[in-house]
Coordinates of C-alpha atoms in Angstrom, one line a residue:
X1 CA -20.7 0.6 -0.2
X2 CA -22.4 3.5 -2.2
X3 CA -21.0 7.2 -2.3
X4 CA -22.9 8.2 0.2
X5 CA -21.7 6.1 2.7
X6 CA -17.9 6.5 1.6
X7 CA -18.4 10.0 2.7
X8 CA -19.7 9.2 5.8
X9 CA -16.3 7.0 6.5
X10 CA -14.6 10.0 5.3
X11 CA -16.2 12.3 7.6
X12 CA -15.6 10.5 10.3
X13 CA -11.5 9.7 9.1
X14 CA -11.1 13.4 9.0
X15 CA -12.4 14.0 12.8
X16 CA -9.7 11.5 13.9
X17 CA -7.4 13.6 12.3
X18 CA -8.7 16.9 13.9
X19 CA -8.4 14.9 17.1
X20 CA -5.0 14.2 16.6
X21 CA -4.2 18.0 15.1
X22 CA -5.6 19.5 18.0
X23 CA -7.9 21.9 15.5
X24 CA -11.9 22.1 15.4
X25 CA -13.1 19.6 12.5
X26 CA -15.1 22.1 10.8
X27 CA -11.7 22.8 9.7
X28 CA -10.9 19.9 7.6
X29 CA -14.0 19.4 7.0
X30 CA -14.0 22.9 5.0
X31 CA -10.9 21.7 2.6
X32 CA -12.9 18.5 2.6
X33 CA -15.9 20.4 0.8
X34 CA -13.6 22.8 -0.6
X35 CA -11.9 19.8 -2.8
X36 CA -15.3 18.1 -3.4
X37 CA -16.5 21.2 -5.3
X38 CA -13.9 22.4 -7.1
X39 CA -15.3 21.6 -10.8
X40 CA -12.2 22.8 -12.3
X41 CA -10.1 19.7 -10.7
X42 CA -12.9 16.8 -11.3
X43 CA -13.0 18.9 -15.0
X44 CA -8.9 18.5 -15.6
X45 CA -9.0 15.3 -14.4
X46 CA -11.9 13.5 -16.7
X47 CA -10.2 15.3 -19.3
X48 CA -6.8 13.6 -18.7
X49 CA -9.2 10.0 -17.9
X50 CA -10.3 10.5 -21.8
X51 CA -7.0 11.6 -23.4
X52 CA -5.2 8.6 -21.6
X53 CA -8.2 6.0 -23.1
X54 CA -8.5 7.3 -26.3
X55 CA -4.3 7.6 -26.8
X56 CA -3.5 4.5 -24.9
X57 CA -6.2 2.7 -24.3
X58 CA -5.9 2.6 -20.8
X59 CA -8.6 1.6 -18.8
X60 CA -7.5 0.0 -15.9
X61 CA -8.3 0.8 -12.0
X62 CA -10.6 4.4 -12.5
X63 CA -9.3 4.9 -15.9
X64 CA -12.4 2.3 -16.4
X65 CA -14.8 5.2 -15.5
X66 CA -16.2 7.8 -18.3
X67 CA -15.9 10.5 -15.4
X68 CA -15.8 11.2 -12.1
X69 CA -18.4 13.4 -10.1
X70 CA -17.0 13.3 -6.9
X71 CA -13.8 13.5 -5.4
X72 CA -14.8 10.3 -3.1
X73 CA -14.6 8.1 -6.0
X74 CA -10.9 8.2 -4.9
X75 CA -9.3 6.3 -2.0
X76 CA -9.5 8.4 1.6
X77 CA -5.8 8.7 1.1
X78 CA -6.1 11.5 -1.4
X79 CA -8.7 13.3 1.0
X80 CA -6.3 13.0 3.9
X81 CA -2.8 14.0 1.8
X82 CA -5.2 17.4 0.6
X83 CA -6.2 18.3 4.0
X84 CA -3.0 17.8 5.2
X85 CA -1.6 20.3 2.5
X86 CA -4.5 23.2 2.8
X87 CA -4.1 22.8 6.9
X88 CA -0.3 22.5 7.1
X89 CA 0.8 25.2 4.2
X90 CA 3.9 23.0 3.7
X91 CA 6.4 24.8 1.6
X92 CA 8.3 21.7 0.5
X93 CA 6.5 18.0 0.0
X94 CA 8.2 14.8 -0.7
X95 CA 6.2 12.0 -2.8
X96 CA 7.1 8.7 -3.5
X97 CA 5.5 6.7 -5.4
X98 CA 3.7 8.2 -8.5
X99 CA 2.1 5.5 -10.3
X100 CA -1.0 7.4 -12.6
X101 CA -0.7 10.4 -10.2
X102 CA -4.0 10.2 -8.1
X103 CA -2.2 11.2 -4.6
X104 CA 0.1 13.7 -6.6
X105 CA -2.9 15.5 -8.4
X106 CA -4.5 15.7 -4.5
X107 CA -1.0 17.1 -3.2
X108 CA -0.8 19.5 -6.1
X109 CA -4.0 20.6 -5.7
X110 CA -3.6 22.1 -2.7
X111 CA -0.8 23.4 -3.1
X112 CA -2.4 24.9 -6.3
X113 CA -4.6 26.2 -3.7
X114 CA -2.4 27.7 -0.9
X115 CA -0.2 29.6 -3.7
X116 CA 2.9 28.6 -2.8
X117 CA 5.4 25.3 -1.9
X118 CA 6.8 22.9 -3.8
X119 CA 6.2 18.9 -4.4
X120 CA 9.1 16.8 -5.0
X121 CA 7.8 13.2 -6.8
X122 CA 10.0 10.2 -7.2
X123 CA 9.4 7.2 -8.8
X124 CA 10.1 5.0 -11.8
X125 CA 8.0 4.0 -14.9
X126 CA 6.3 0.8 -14.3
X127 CA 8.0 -0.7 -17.3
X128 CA 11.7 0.1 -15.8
X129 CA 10.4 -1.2 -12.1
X130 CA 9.4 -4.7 -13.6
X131 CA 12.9 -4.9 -15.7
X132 CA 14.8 -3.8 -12.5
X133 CA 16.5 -1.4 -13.7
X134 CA 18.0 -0.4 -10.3
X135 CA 19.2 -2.6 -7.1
X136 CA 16.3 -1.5 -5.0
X137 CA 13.1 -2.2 -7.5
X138 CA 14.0 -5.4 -9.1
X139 CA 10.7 -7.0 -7.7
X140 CA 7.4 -5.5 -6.5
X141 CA 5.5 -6.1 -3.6
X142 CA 3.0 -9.3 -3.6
X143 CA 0.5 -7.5 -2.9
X144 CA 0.8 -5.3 -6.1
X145 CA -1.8 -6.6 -8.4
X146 CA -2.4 -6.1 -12.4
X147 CA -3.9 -2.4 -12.1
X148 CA -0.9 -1.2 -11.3
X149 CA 0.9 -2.5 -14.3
X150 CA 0.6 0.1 -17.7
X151 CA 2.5 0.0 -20.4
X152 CA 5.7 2.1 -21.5
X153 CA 3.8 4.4 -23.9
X154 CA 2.8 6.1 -19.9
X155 CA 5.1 7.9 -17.6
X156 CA 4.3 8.8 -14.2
X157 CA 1.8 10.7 -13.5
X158 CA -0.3 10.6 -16.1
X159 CA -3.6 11.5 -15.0
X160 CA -2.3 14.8 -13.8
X161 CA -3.8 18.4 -14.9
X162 CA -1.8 19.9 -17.0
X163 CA -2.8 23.6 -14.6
X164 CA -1.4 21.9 -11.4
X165 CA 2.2 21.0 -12.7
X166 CA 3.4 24.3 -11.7
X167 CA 4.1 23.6 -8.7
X168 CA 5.7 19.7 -9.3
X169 CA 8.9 18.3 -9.8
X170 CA 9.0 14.9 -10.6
X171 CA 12.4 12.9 -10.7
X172 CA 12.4 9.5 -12.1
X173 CA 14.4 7.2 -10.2
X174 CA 14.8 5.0 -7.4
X175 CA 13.7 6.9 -3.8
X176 CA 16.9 4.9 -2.1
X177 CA 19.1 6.5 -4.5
X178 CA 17.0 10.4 -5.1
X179 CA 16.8 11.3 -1.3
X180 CA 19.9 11.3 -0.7
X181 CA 20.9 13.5 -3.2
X182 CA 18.1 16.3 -2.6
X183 CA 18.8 19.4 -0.5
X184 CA 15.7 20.5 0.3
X185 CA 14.1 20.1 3.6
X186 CA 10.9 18.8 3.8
X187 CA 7.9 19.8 5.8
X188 CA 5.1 16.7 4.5
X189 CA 6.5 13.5 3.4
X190 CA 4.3 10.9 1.5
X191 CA 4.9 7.5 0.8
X192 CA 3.2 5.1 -1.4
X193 CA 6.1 3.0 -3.5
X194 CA 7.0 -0.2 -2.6
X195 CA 5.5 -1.1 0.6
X196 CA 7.7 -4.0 1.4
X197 CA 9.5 -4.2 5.2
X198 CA 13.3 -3.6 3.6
X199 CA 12.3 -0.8 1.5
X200 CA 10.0 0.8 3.2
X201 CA 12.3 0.8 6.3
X202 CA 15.0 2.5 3.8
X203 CA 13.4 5.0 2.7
X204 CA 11.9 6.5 5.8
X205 CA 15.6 6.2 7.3
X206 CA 16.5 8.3 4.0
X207 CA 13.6 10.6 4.2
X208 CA 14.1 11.0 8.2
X209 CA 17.6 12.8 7.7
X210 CA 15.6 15.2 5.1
X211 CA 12.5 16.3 7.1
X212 CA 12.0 19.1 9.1
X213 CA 11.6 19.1 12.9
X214 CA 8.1 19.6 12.5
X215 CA 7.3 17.2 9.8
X216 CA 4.0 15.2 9.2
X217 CA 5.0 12.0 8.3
X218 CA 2.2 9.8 5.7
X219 CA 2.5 6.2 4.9
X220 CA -0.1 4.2 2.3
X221 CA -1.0 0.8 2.5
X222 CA 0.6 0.0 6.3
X223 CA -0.8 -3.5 6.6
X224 CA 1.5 -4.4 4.0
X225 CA 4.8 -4.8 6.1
X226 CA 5.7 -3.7 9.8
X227 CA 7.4 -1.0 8.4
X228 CA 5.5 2.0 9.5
X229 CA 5.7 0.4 13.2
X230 CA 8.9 -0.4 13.5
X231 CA 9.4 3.2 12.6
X232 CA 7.2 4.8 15.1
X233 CA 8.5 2.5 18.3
X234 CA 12.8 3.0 17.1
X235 CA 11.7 7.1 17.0
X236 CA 9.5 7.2 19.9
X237 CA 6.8 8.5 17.9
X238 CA 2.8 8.5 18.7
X239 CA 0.8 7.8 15.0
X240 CA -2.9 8.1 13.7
X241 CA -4.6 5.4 11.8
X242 CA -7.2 5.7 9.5
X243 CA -9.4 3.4 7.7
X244 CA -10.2 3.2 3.9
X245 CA -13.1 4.7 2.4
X246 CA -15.1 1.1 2.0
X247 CA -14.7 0.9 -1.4
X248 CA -12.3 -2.0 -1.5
X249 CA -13.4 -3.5 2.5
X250 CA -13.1 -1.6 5.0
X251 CA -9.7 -2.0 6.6
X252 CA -6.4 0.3 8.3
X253 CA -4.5 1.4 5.3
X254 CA -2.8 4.9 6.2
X255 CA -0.8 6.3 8.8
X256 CA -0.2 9.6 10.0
X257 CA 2.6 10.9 12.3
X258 CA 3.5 14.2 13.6
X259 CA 7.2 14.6 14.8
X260 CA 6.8 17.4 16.7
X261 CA 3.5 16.0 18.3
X262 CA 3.1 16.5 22.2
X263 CA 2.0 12.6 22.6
X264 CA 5.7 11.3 21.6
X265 CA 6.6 12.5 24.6
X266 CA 4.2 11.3 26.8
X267 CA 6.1 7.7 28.6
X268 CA 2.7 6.1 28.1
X269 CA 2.7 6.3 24.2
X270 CA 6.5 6.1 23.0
X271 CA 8.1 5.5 26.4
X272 CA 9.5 8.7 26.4
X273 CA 12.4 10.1 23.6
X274 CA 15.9 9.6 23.4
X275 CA 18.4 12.2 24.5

């Protein structure tokens, strides 16, 4: 699938998600174009891709790329997440899951770009995940393959812009353990660690007790468990489910829910709410 047509499954992603909002789609699809020009983000991030090969010779996953032109060389995920963050004006984000910082340089960016809020990243060094340095991350999901190994000379988050950091605070540990501990209420909540059912299930309990009542929920890579379902049916809640970008087949790989949305109330999609 060429760049052309990735936008064209992006396009049509981010009407789904207008759908769902309840908003005209010329209004994502502005942030859309909005993130695909900006020159100064594609700039700060070929510059981190060439700082990161040259000092430590990293060139896995788009590290193997000399630079990016377009904003769609990334996965629809990182299109969504920005959307979400120029529509919503969250004042408070929680991240989990860092790896290189792709998602976390699309959160900041917006952020960067609606002058205000917060994001909140958790996640562990690649190096500490595969020694199991805590009870929760001894082992990685299956599905994990070598890209997402680098070495310990990188820390999370290491293809982010140096401009956008501003607005990001990034605690290493494990997400069971961090939550918890964080005071903050949160308005958008990504995840994109360990996809696994027990985990997964974990965390959203722990980041359920920290969101706000009006929350927008985001799970990555939700063919990997039954996680993200068995989440929406125990809370009654309606999701949205969008599709890749084609780059890697074309299949369901993020969800979106809303917790104040008017369908989890409907009987016909949740079965109603408890009392």
């Amino acid at each position: 699938m060429d760049i052309a047509d990735t936008r064209k499954c992006n396009l049509w992603n981010l009407d789904r998600l207008a759908d769902y909002l309840a908003i005209a789609p010329d209004v994502l699809r502005g942030y859309y174009d909005e993130i695909s020009e900006d020159a100064g983000f594609l700039a700060g991030i070929n510059a981190r891709l060439t700082k990161v090969r040259e000092e430590h010779g990293f060139t896995k996953a788009i590290f193997a790329r000399e630079k990016i032109d377009s904003a769609d060389w990334f996965a629809f995920e990182r299109i969504l997440i920005y959307v979400l963050v120029r529509h919503l004006k969250p004042e408070a984000v929680l991240e989990t899951g860092v790896y290189y910082g792709g998602n976390t340089s699309f959160l900041l960016a917006g952020l960067y770009r609606n002058g205000h809020g917060r994001l909140v990243s958790i996640d562990l060094p690649d190096s500490a995940i595969r020694a199991g340095v805590s009870a929760g991350t001894a082992q990685r999901h299956p599905l994990v393959g070598d890209s997402e190994l680098y070495q310990a000379t990188l820390k999370p988050g290491f293809i982010i812009p140096d401009y956008l950091k501003k607005h990001w605070d990034f605690v290493e540990g494990n997400s069971l353990e961090v939550i918890p501990t964080r005071q903050e209420t949160f308005d958008l909540y990504l995840h994109d660690s360990d996809h696994s059912m027990d985990f997964l299930t974990a965390e959203l309990d722990a980041a359920w007790r920290r969101l706000s009542p009006s929350a927008t929920v985001v799970v990555d890579d939700i063919d990997w468990s039954n996680a993200f379902f068995s989440f929406c049916v125990n809370h009654r809640l309606s999701p949205v489910l969008f599709t890749d970008n084609g780059k890697d087949n074309l299949r369901v790989r993020s969800g979106v829910v809303k917790i104040d949305h008017p369908r989890n109330l409907d009987q016909a999609f949740t079965g109603g709410r408890d009392t």
